[in-house]
């Protein structure tokens, strides 16, 4: 990597834990480790031009981060597309922000992420809610009688949204209560579709993954057949890196 080439940054790791990785980076570029006093950064030569979140690029980014997570006990993943001016600027950033990076590294040391999603496994969420909630069923009946009147449609839509939010809050509480004591931290992510009830990322000690999984299985047994509970992990703690590297962007 020459001095005038921009650097693509994948993650910050604990210094000394990884000397090299075999996984190729974006555009099959070799990945190198830039070291600071207590932490290090995994970088490669950045592709020229604008980096689009194509399947190829995203796959390469996550492949490198996943490989790092296999070898390092502390991994702070960068958001996709993080580019620094050059390798020297990454070294300077590691030195300048050593204290803050060290604090985040301490919090994430030996930690992994578990992602939990709960979905309504029904053909149509709106129709399901109509059958479950008398007030929504009545409002939908008024809408039919009004001949799809715009104002009535707005009232029905707002009521549906209110009920959906209440249901999501209730089911999120079931999951967080069921995993209490089995995680270090959690972050509630916004559902991406109407049928997604809960989307929570949990920060787990590596040694506590099995206990967390058992807690999720116990929660699943409490749910009705209208739900589908899924989890993935252990993963690098993407949701808990707290925007690491935001000062670094070229």
PDB file of C-alpha atoms in Angstrom:
ATOM      1  CA  UNK A   1       0.000   0.000   0.000  1.00  0.00           C
ATOM      2  CA  UNK A   2       1.655   3.224  -1.155  1.00  0.00           C
ATOM      3  CA  UNK A   3       1.654   6.468   0.820  1.00  0.00           C
ATOM      4  CA  UNK A   4      -0.769   8.221  -1.519  1.00  0.00           C
ATOM      5  CA  UNK A   5      -3.423   5.482  -1.530  1.00  0.00           C
ATOM      6  CA  UNK A   6      -6.574   5.841   0.540  1.00  0.00           C
ATOM      7  CA  UNK A   7      -7.153   3.209   3.222  1.00  0.00           C
ATOM      8  CA  UNK A   8     -10.339   1.214   3.689  1.00  0.00           C
ATOM      9  CA  UNK A   9     -10.856   0.494   7.405  1.00  0.00           C
ATOM     10  CA  UNK A  10     -12.664  -2.679   8.522  1.00  0.00           C
ATOM     11  CA  UNK A  11     -12.370  -2.734  12.296  1.00  0.00           C
ATOM     12  CA  UNK A  12     -10.373  -1.847  15.375  1.00  0.00           C
ATOM     13  CA  UNK A  13      -9.029  -4.763  17.405  1.00  0.00           C
ATOM     14  CA  UNK A  14      -6.886  -5.250  20.490  1.00  0.00           C
ATOM     15  CA  UNK A  15      -3.232  -4.674  19.624  1.00  0.00           C
ATOM     16  CA  UNK A  16      -1.105  -7.787  19.408  1.00  0.00           C
ATOM     17  CA  UNK A  17      -3.987 -10.219  18.975  1.00  0.00           C
ATOM     18  CA  UNK A  18      -3.724 -10.470  15.186  1.00  0.00           C
ATOM     19  CA  UNK A  19      -0.612 -10.107  13.049  1.00  0.00           C
ATOM     20  CA  UNK A  20      -2.195 -11.015   9.715  1.00  0.00           C
ATOM     21  CA  UNK A  21      -5.356 -12.511   8.236  1.00  0.00           C
ATOM     22  CA  UNK A  22      -5.866 -14.570   5.127  1.00  0.00           C
ATOM     23  CA  UNK A  23      -9.231 -13.119   4.148  1.00  0.00           C
ATOM     24  CA  UNK A  24      -8.989 -10.740   1.204  1.00  0.00           C
ATOM     25  CA  UNK A  25     -10.538  -7.300   1.467  1.00  0.00           C
ATOM     26  CA  UNK A  26     -12.504  -5.218  -1.018  1.00  0.00           C
ATOM     27  CA  UNK A  27     -11.395  -5.832  -4.619  1.00  0.00           C
ATOM     28  CA  UNK A  28      -9.325  -8.744  -3.270  1.00  0.00           C
ATOM     29  CA  UNK A  29      -6.830  -6.369  -1.677  1.00  0.00           C
ATOM     30  CA  UNK A  30      -4.623  -7.821   1.076  1.00  0.00           C
ATOM     31  CA  UNK A  31      -5.488  -6.724   4.601  1.00  0.00           C
ATOM     32  CA  UNK A  32      -2.794  -5.238   6.819  1.00  0.00           C
ATOM     33  CA  UNK A  33      -2.760  -4.408  10.527  1.00  0.00           C
ATOM     34  CA  UNK A  34      -1.863  -0.874  11.609  1.00  0.00           C
ATOM     35  CA  UNK A  35      -0.894  -0.820  15.272  1.00  0.00           C
ATOM     36  CA  UNK A  36      -1.360   1.697  18.044  1.00  0.00           C
ATOM     37  CA  UNK A  37      -0.305   1.345  21.672  1.00  0.00           C
ATOM     38  CA  UNK A  38      -3.340  -0.586  22.907  1.00  0.00           C
ATOM     39  CA  UNK A  39      -5.468  -1.127  19.797  1.00  0.00           C
ATOM     40  CA  UNK A  40      -4.889  -1.742  16.105  1.00  0.00           C
ATOM     41  CA  UNK A  41      -6.826  -1.267  12.887  1.00  0.00           C
ATOM     42  CA  UNK A  42      -7.345  -3.655   9.986  1.00  0.00           C
ATOM     43  CA  UNK A  43      -7.085  -1.832   6.645  1.00  0.00           C
ATOM     44  CA  UNK A  44      -6.543  -2.408   2.946  1.00  0.00           C
ATOM     45  CA  UNK A  45      -6.110  -0.222  -0.098  1.00  0.00           C
ATOM     46  CA  UNK A  46      -9.460   1.398  -0.802  1.00  0.00           C
ATOM     47  CA  UNK A  47     -11.116   0.858  -4.195  1.00  0.00           C
ATOM     48  CA  UNK A  48     -10.992   3.847  -6.502  1.00  0.00           C
ATOM     49  CA  UNK A  49     -14.138   5.903  -6.969  1.00  0.00           C
ATOM     50  CA  UNK A  50     -17.325   5.667  -4.965  1.00  0.00           C
ATOM     51  CA  UNK A  51     -17.751   2.438  -3.025  1.00  0.00           C
ATOM     52  CA  UNK A  52     -21.231   1.105  -3.576  1.00  0.00           C
ATOM     53  CA  UNK A  53     -22.826  -1.360  -1.151  1.00  0.00           C
ATOM     54  CA  UNK A  54     -22.894  -4.128  -3.730  1.00  0.00           C
ATOM     55  CA  UNK A  55     -23.159  -7.750  -2.671  1.00  0.00           C
ATOM     56  CA  UNK A  56     -19.500  -8.249  -3.588  1.00  0.00           C
ATOM     57  CA  UNK A  57     -18.283  -5.318  -1.484  1.00  0.00           C
ATOM     58  CA  UNK A  58     -20.524  -6.075   1.487  1.00  0.00           C
ATOM     59  CA  UNK A  59     -19.469  -9.711   1.418  1.00  0.00           C
ATOM     60  CA  UNK A  60     -15.784  -8.749   1.439  1.00  0.00           C
ATOM     61  CA  UNK A  61     -16.280  -6.286   4.300  1.00  0.00           C
ATOM     62  CA  UNK A  62     -18.127  -8.786   6.507  1.00  0.00           C
ATOM     63  CA  UNK A  63     -15.714 -11.577   5.580  1.00  0.00           C
ATOM     64  CA  UNK A  64     -12.773  -9.583   6.920  1.00  0.00           C
ATOM     65  CA  UNK A  65     -14.603  -8.546  10.103  1.00  0.00           C
ATOM     66  CA  UNK A  66     -15.714 -12.140  10.711  1.00  0.00           C
ATOM     67  CA  UNK A  67     -12.153 -13.403  10.236  1.00  0.00           C
ATOM     68  CA  UNK A  68     -10.902 -10.823  12.715  1.00  0.00           C
ATOM     69  CA  UNK A  69     -13.552 -11.905  15.217  1.00  0.00           C
ATOM     70  CA  UNK A  70     -12.224 -15.466  15.065  1.00  0.00           C
ATOM     71  CA  UNK A  71      -8.737 -14.349  16.106  1.00  0.00           C
ATOM     72  CA  UNK A  72      -9.156 -11.231  18.243  1.00  0.00           C
ATOM     73  CA  UNK A  73     -10.819 -11.094  21.647  1.00  0.00           C
ATOM     74  CA  UNK A  74     -11.866  -7.494  21.034  1.00  0.00           C
ATOM     75  CA  UNK A  75     -13.439  -6.346  17.769  1.00  0.00           C
ATOM     76  CA  UNK A  76     -14.946  -2.923  17.060  1.00  0.00           C
ATOM     77  CA  UNK A  77     -16.425  -3.205  13.554  1.00  0.00           C
ATOM     78  CA  UNK A  78     -16.501  -0.122  11.354  1.00  0.00           C
ATOM     79  CA  UNK A  79     -19.545   0.826   9.331  1.00  0.00           C
ATOM     80  CA  UNK A  80     -19.337  -0.219   5.701  1.00  0.00           C
ATOM     81  CA  UNK A  81     -17.581   2.336   3.495  1.00  0.00           C
ATOM     82  CA  UNK A  82     -15.175   3.845   6.060  1.00  0.00           C
ATOM     83  CA  UNK A  83     -12.231   5.362   4.162  1.00  0.00           C
ATOM     84  CA  UNK A  84      -9.230   7.228   5.567  1.00  0.00           C
ATOM     85  CA  UNK A  85      -6.780   9.437   3.649  1.00  0.00           C
ATOM     86  CA  UNK A  86      -3.996   6.877   3.979  1.00  0.00           C
ATOM     87  CA  UNK A  87      -2.402   4.381   6.370  1.00  0.00           C
ATOM     88  CA  UNK A  88      -0.529   7.162   8.171  1.00  0.00           C
ATOM     89  CA  UNK A  89      -3.765   8.959   8.990  1.00  0.00           C
ATOM     90  CA  UNK A  90      -5.076   5.727  10.529  1.00  0.00           C
ATOM     91  CA  UNK A  91      -1.963   5.491  12.724  1.00  0.00           C
ATOM     92  CA  UNK A  92      -2.412   9.114  13.785  1.00  0.00           C
ATOM     93  CA  UNK A  93      -6.080   8.504  14.569  1.00  0.00           C
ATOM     94  CA  UNK A  94      -5.239   5.496  16.727  1.00  0.00           C
ATOM     95  CA  UNK A  95      -2.790   7.624  18.709  1.00  0.00           C
ATOM     96  CA  UNK A  96      -5.029  10.686  18.994  1.00  0.00           C
ATOM     97  CA  UNK A  97      -8.083   8.733  20.169  1.00  0.00           C
ATOM     98  CA  UNK A  98      -6.229   6.084  22.175  1.00  0.00           C
ATOM     99  CA  UNK A  99      -8.128   6.782  25.405  1.00  0.00           C
ATOM    100  CA  UNK A 100     -11.633   6.668  23.888  1.00  0.00           C
ATOM    101  CA  UNK A 101     -10.781   3.624  21.779  1.00  0.00           C
ATOM    102  CA  UNK A 102      -9.335   1.919  24.828  1.00  0.00           C
ATOM    103  CA  UNK A 103     -12.554   2.495  26.782  1.00  0.00           C
ATOM    104  CA  UNK A 104     -14.682   1.057  23.995  1.00  0.00           C
ATOM    105  CA  UNK A 105     -12.276  -1.856  23.609  1.00  0.00           C
ATOM    106  CA  UNK A 106     -12.564  -2.603  27.323  1.00  0.00           C
ATOM    107  CA  UNK A 107     -16.375  -2.579  27.112  1.00  0.00           C
ATOM    108  CA  UNK A 108     -16.389  -4.915  24.104  1.00  0.00           C
ATOM    109  CA  UNK A 109     -13.565  -7.188  25.212  1.00  0.00           C
ATOM    110  CA  UNK A 110     -14.589 -10.823  24.869  1.00  0.00           C
ATOM    111  CA  UNK A 111     -18.103  -9.731  23.855  1.00  0.00           C
ATOM    112  CA  UNK A 112     -20.221 -10.828  20.895  1.00  0.00           C
ATOM    113  CA  UNK A 113     -23.579  -9.792  19.491  1.00  0.00           C
ATOM    114  CA  UNK A 114     -26.733 -11.885  19.287  1.00  0.00           C
ATOM    115  CA  UNK A 115     -29.539 -10.607  17.054  1.00  0.00           C
ATOM    116  CA  UNK A 116     -33.101 -11.616  17.971  1.00  0.00           C
ATOM    117  CA  UNK A 117     -36.100 -11.081  15.698  1.00  0.00           C
ATOM    118  CA  UNK A 118     -39.736 -11.873  16.383  1.00  0.00           C
ATOM    119  CA  UNK A 119     -42.230 -11.917  13.501  1.00  0.00           C
ATOM    120  CA  UNK A 120     -45.933 -12.469  13.163  1.00  0.00           C
ATOM    121  CA  UNK A 121     -46.168 -15.651  11.116  1.00  0.00           C
ATOM    122  CA  UNK A 122     -49.550 -14.768   9.615  1.00  0.00           C
ATOM    123  CA  UNK A 123     -50.763 -14.151   6.082  1.00  0.00           C
ATOM    124  CA  UNK A 124     -51.755 -10.530   6.729  1.00  0.00           C
ATOM    125  CA  UNK A 125     -50.801  -8.608   9.880  1.00  0.00           C
ATOM    126  CA  UNK A 126     -53.559  -6.032   9.481  1.00  0.00           C
ATOM    127  CA  UNK A 127     -56.279  -8.679   9.150  1.00  0.00           C
ATOM    128  CA  UNK A 128     -54.792 -10.560  12.097  1.00  0.00           C
ATOM    129  CA  UNK A 129     -54.941  -7.412  14.242  1.00  0.00           C
ATOM    130  CA  UNK A 130     -58.517  -6.776  13.117  1.00  0.00           C
ATOM    131  CA  UNK A 131     -59.525 -10.146  14.534  1.00  0.00           C
ATOM    132  CA  UNK A 132     -57.568  -9.538  17.755  1.00  0.00           C
ATOM    133  CA  UNK A 133     -58.734  -5.994  18.551  1.00  0.00           C
ATOM    134  CA  UNK A 134     -62.420  -5.066  18.754  1.00  0.00           C
ATOM    135  CA  UNK A 135     -61.809  -1.338  18.240  1.00  0.00           C
ATOM    136  CA  UNK A 136     -59.848  -1.921  15.042  1.00  0.00           C
ATOM    137  CA  UNK A 137     -62.496  -4.309  13.739  1.00  0.00           C
ATOM    138  CA  UNK A 138     -65.181  -1.672  14.373  1.00  0.00           C
ATOM    139  CA  UNK A 139     -63.118   1.027  12.670  1.00  0.00           C
ATOM    140  CA  UNK A 140     -62.528  -1.200   9.654  1.00  0.00           C
ATOM    141  CA  UNK A 141     -66.295  -1.835   9.494  1.00  0.00           C
ATOM    142  CA  UNK A 142     -66.931   1.913   9.468  1.00  0.00           C
ATOM    143  CA  UNK A 143     -64.419   2.261   6.654  1.00  0.00           C
ATOM    144  CA  UNK A 144     -66.259  -0.325   4.554  1.00  0.00           C
ATOM    145  CA  UNK A 145     -69.567   1.442   5.182  1.00  0.00           C
ATOM    146  CA  UNK A 146     -68.023   4.817   4.317  1.00  0.00           C
ATOM    147  CA  UNK A 147     -66.828   3.504   0.970  1.00  0.00           C
ATOM    148  CA  UNK A 148     -63.111   3.987   1.594  1.00  0.00           C
ATOM    149  CA  UNK A 149     -63.590   7.575   2.762  1.00  0.00           C
ATOM    150  CA  UNK A 150     -60.151   9.224   3.054  1.00  0.00           C
ATOM    151  CA  UNK A 151     -60.637  10.587   6.573  1.00  0.00           C
ATOM    152  CA  UNK A 152     -61.874   7.231   7.807  1.00  0.00           C
ATOM    153  CA  UNK A 153     -58.906   5.529   6.144  1.00  0.00           C
ATOM    154  CA  UNK A 154     -56.568   7.840   8.057  1.00  0.00           C
ATOM    155  CA  UNK A 155     -58.321   7.040  11.351  1.00  0.00           C
ATOM    156  CA  UNK A 156     -58.053   3.286  10.686  1.00  0.00           C
ATOM    157  CA  UNK A 157     -54.401   3.616   9.674  1.00  0.00           C
ATOM    158  CA  UNK A 158     -53.523   5.568  12.798  1.00  0.00           C
ATOM    159  CA  UNK A 159     -55.343   3.081  15.018  1.00  0.00           C
ATOM    160  CA  UNK A 160     -53.550   0.168  13.362  1.00  0.00           C
ATOM    161  CA  UNK A 161     -50.189   1.894  13.875  1.00  0.00           C
ATOM    162  CA  UNK A 162     -51.007   2.540  17.546  1.00  0.00           C
ATOM    163  CA  UNK A 163     -52.004  -1.076  18.148  1.00  0.00           C
ATOM    164  CA  UNK A 164     -48.940  -2.334  16.290  1.00  0.00           C
ATOM    165  CA  UNK A 165     -46.644  -0.189  18.429  1.00  0.00           C
ATOM    166  CA  UNK A 166     -48.324  -1.365  21.644  1.00  0.00           C
ATOM    167  CA  UNK A 167     -48.010  -5.014  20.592  1.00  0.00           C
ATOM    168  CA  UNK A 168     -44.338  -4.517  19.734  1.00  0.00           C
ATOM    169  CA  UNK A 169     -43.630  -2.917  23.096  1.00  0.00           C
ATOM    170  CA  UNK A 170     -45.375  -5.764  24.899  1.00  0.00           C
ATOM    171  CA  UNK A 171     -43.510  -8.504  23.034  1.00  0.00           C
ATOM    172  CA  UNK A 172     -40.163  -6.740  23.334  1.00  0.00           C
ATOM    173  CA  UNK A 173     -40.703  -6.727  27.109  1.00  0.00           C
ATOM    174  CA  UNK A 174     -41.317 -10.489  27.032  1.00  0.00           C
ATOM    175  CA  UNK A 175     -37.984 -11.052  25.310  1.00  0.00           C
ATOM    176  CA  UNK A 176     -35.974  -8.619  27.435  1.00  0.00           C
ATOM    177  CA  UNK A 177     -37.493  -9.985  30.648  1.00  0.00           C
ATOM    178  CA  UNK A 178     -36.750 -13.531  29.514  1.00  0.00           C
ATOM    179  CA  UNK A 179     -33.097 -12.739  28.823  1.00  0.00           C
ATOM    180  CA  UNK A 180     -32.518 -10.613  31.920  1.00  0.00           C
ATOM    181  CA  UNK A 181     -29.153 -11.397  33.478  1.00  0.00           C
ATOM    182  CA  UNK A 182     -27.976 -13.178  30.318  1.00  0.00           C
ATOM    183  CA  UNK A 183     -26.650 -10.118  28.468  1.00  0.00           C
ATOM    184  CA  UNK A 184     -24.395  -7.105  29.084  1.00  0.00           C
ATOM    185  CA  UNK A 185     -26.347  -4.593  27.010  1.00  0.00           C
ATOM    186  CA  UNK A 186     -29.030  -4.378  24.329  1.00  0.00           C
ATOM    187  CA  UNK A 187     -30.230  -2.043  21.609  1.00  0.00           C
ATOM    188  CA  UNK A 188     -33.756  -1.990  20.224  1.00  0.00           C
ATOM    189  CA  UNK A 189     -33.733  -1.619  16.431  1.00  0.00           C
ATOM    190  CA  UNK A 190     -36.714  -0.313  14.498  1.00  0.00           C
ATOM    191  CA  UNK A 191     -38.767  -3.085  12.822  1.00  0.00           C
ATOM    192  CA  UNK A 192     -38.310  -3.006   9.050  1.00  0.00           C
ATOM    193  CA  UNK A 193     -41.673  -4.472   8.015  1.00  0.00           C
ATOM    194  CA  UNK A 194     -45.211  -4.620   9.433  1.00  0.00           C
ATOM    195  CA  UNK A 195     -44.826  -8.302  10.253  1.00  0.00           C
ATOM    196  CA  UNK A 196     -41.670  -7.741  12.324  1.00  0.00           C
ATOM    197  CA  UNK A 197     -42.618  -7.351  15.972  1.00  0.00           C
ATOM    198  CA  UNK A 198     -39.198  -7.201  17.648  1.00  0.00           C
ATOM    199  CA  UNK A 199     -35.648  -6.603  16.432  1.00  0.00           C
ATOM    200  CA  UNK A 200     -33.163  -6.442  19.300  1.00  0.00           C
ATOM    201  CA  UNK A 201     -29.379  -6.772  19.357  1.00  0.00           C
ATOM    202  CA  UNK A 202     -27.863  -8.135  22.581  1.00  0.00           C
ATOM    203  CA  UNK A 203     -24.278  -7.800  23.782  1.00  0.00           C
ATOM    204  CA  UNK A 204     -23.167 -11.112  25.285  1.00  0.00           C
ATOM    205  CA  UNK A 205     -20.034 -12.379  26.975  1.00  0.00           C
ATOM    206  CA  UNK A 206     -18.524 -15.093  24.768  1.00  0.00           C
ATOM    207  CA  UNK A 207     -18.846 -17.574  27.598  1.00  0.00           C
ATOM    208  CA  UNK A 208     -22.534 -16.813  28.058  1.00  0.00           C
ATOM    209  CA  UNK A 209     -23.808 -17.603  24.565  1.00  0.00           C
ATOM    210  CA  UNK A 210     -25.255 -20.994  25.515  1.00  0.00           C
ATOM    211  CA  UNK A 211     -27.102 -19.575  28.526  1.00  0.00           C
ATOM    212  CA  UNK A 212     -28.529 -16.817  26.328  1.00  0.00           C
ATOM    213  CA  UNK A 213     -29.667 -19.333  23.726  1.00  0.00           C
ATOM    214  CA  UNK A 214     -31.393 -21.383  26.418  1.00  0.00           C
ATOM    215  CA  UNK A 215     -33.198 -18.240  27.606  1.00  0.00           C
ATOM    216  CA  UNK A 216     -34.384 -17.543  24.041  1.00  0.00           C
ATOM    217  CA  UNK A 217     -35.641 -21.121  23.702  1.00  0.00           C
ATOM    218  CA  UNK A 218     -37.606 -20.661  26.933  1.00  0.00           C
ATOM    219  CA  UNK A 219     -39.136 -17.439  25.607  1.00  0.00           C
ATOM    220  CA  UNK A 220     -40.097 -19.174  22.351  1.00  0.00           C
ATOM    221  CA  UNK A 221     -42.065 -21.787  24.294  1.00  0.00           C
ATOM    222  CA  UNK A 222     -44.229 -19.025  25.767  1.00  0.00           C
ATOM    223  CA  UNK A 223     -45.254 -17.670  22.369  1.00  0.00           C
ATOM    224  CA  UNK A 224     -48.299 -18.655  20.354  1.00  0.00           C
ATOM    225  CA  UNK A 225     -48.267 -20.321  16.955  1.00  0.00           C
ATOM    226  CA  UNK A 226     -48.780 -16.940  15.312  1.00  0.00           C
ATOM    227  CA  UNK A 227     -45.164 -16.010  16.048  1.00  0.00           C
ATOM    228  CA  UNK A 228     -41.821 -16.954  14.569  1.00  0.00           C
ATOM    229  CA  UNK A 229     -38.802 -16.283  16.800  1.00  0.00           C
ATOM    230  CA  UNK A 230     -35.370 -16.338  15.216  1.00  0.00           C
ATOM    231  CA  UNK A 231     -31.874 -15.433  16.399  1.00  0.00           C
ATOM    232  CA  UNK A 232     -28.440 -15.203  14.811  1.00  0.00           C
ATOM    233  CA  UNK A 233     -24.952 -15.119  16.258  1.00  0.00           C
ATOM    234  CA  UNK A 234     -22.570 -14.994  17.850  1.00  0.00           C
ATOM    235  CA  UNK A 235     -21.565 -12.046  15.645  1.00  0.00           C
ATOM    236  CA  UNK A 236     -19.021  -9.233  15.902  1.00  0.00           C
ATOM    237  CA  UNK A 237     -20.624  -6.487  18.030  1.00  0.00           C
ATOM    238  CA  UNK A 238     -21.605  -4.140  15.181  1.00  0.00           C
ATOM    239  CA  UNK A 239     -24.489  -2.570  17.086  1.00  0.00           C
ATOM    240  CA  UNK A 240     -22.331  -1.633  20.077  1.00  0.00           C
ATOM    241  CA  UNK A 241     -19.263  -0.080  18.444  1.00  0.00           C
ATOM    242  CA  UNK A 242     -20.876   3.359  18.967  1.00  0.00           C
ATOM    243  CA  UNK A 243     -19.833   4.913  15.674  1.00  0.00           C
ATOM    244  CA  UNK A 244     -16.143   4.099  16.075  1.00  0.00           C
ATOM    245  CA  UNK A 245     -14.165   5.855  13.354  1.00  0.00           C
ATOM    246  CA  UNK A 246     -16.622   8.644  12.585  1.00  0.00           C
ATOM    247  CA  UNK A 247     -13.735  11.163  12.934  1.00  0.00           C
ATOM    248  CA  UNK A 248     -11.606   9.158  10.516  1.00  0.00           C
ATOM    249  CA  UNK A 249     -13.569   9.464   7.264  1.00  0.00           C
ATOM    250  CA  UNK A 250     -11.597  10.984   4.420  1.00  0.00           C
TER     251      UNK A 250
END
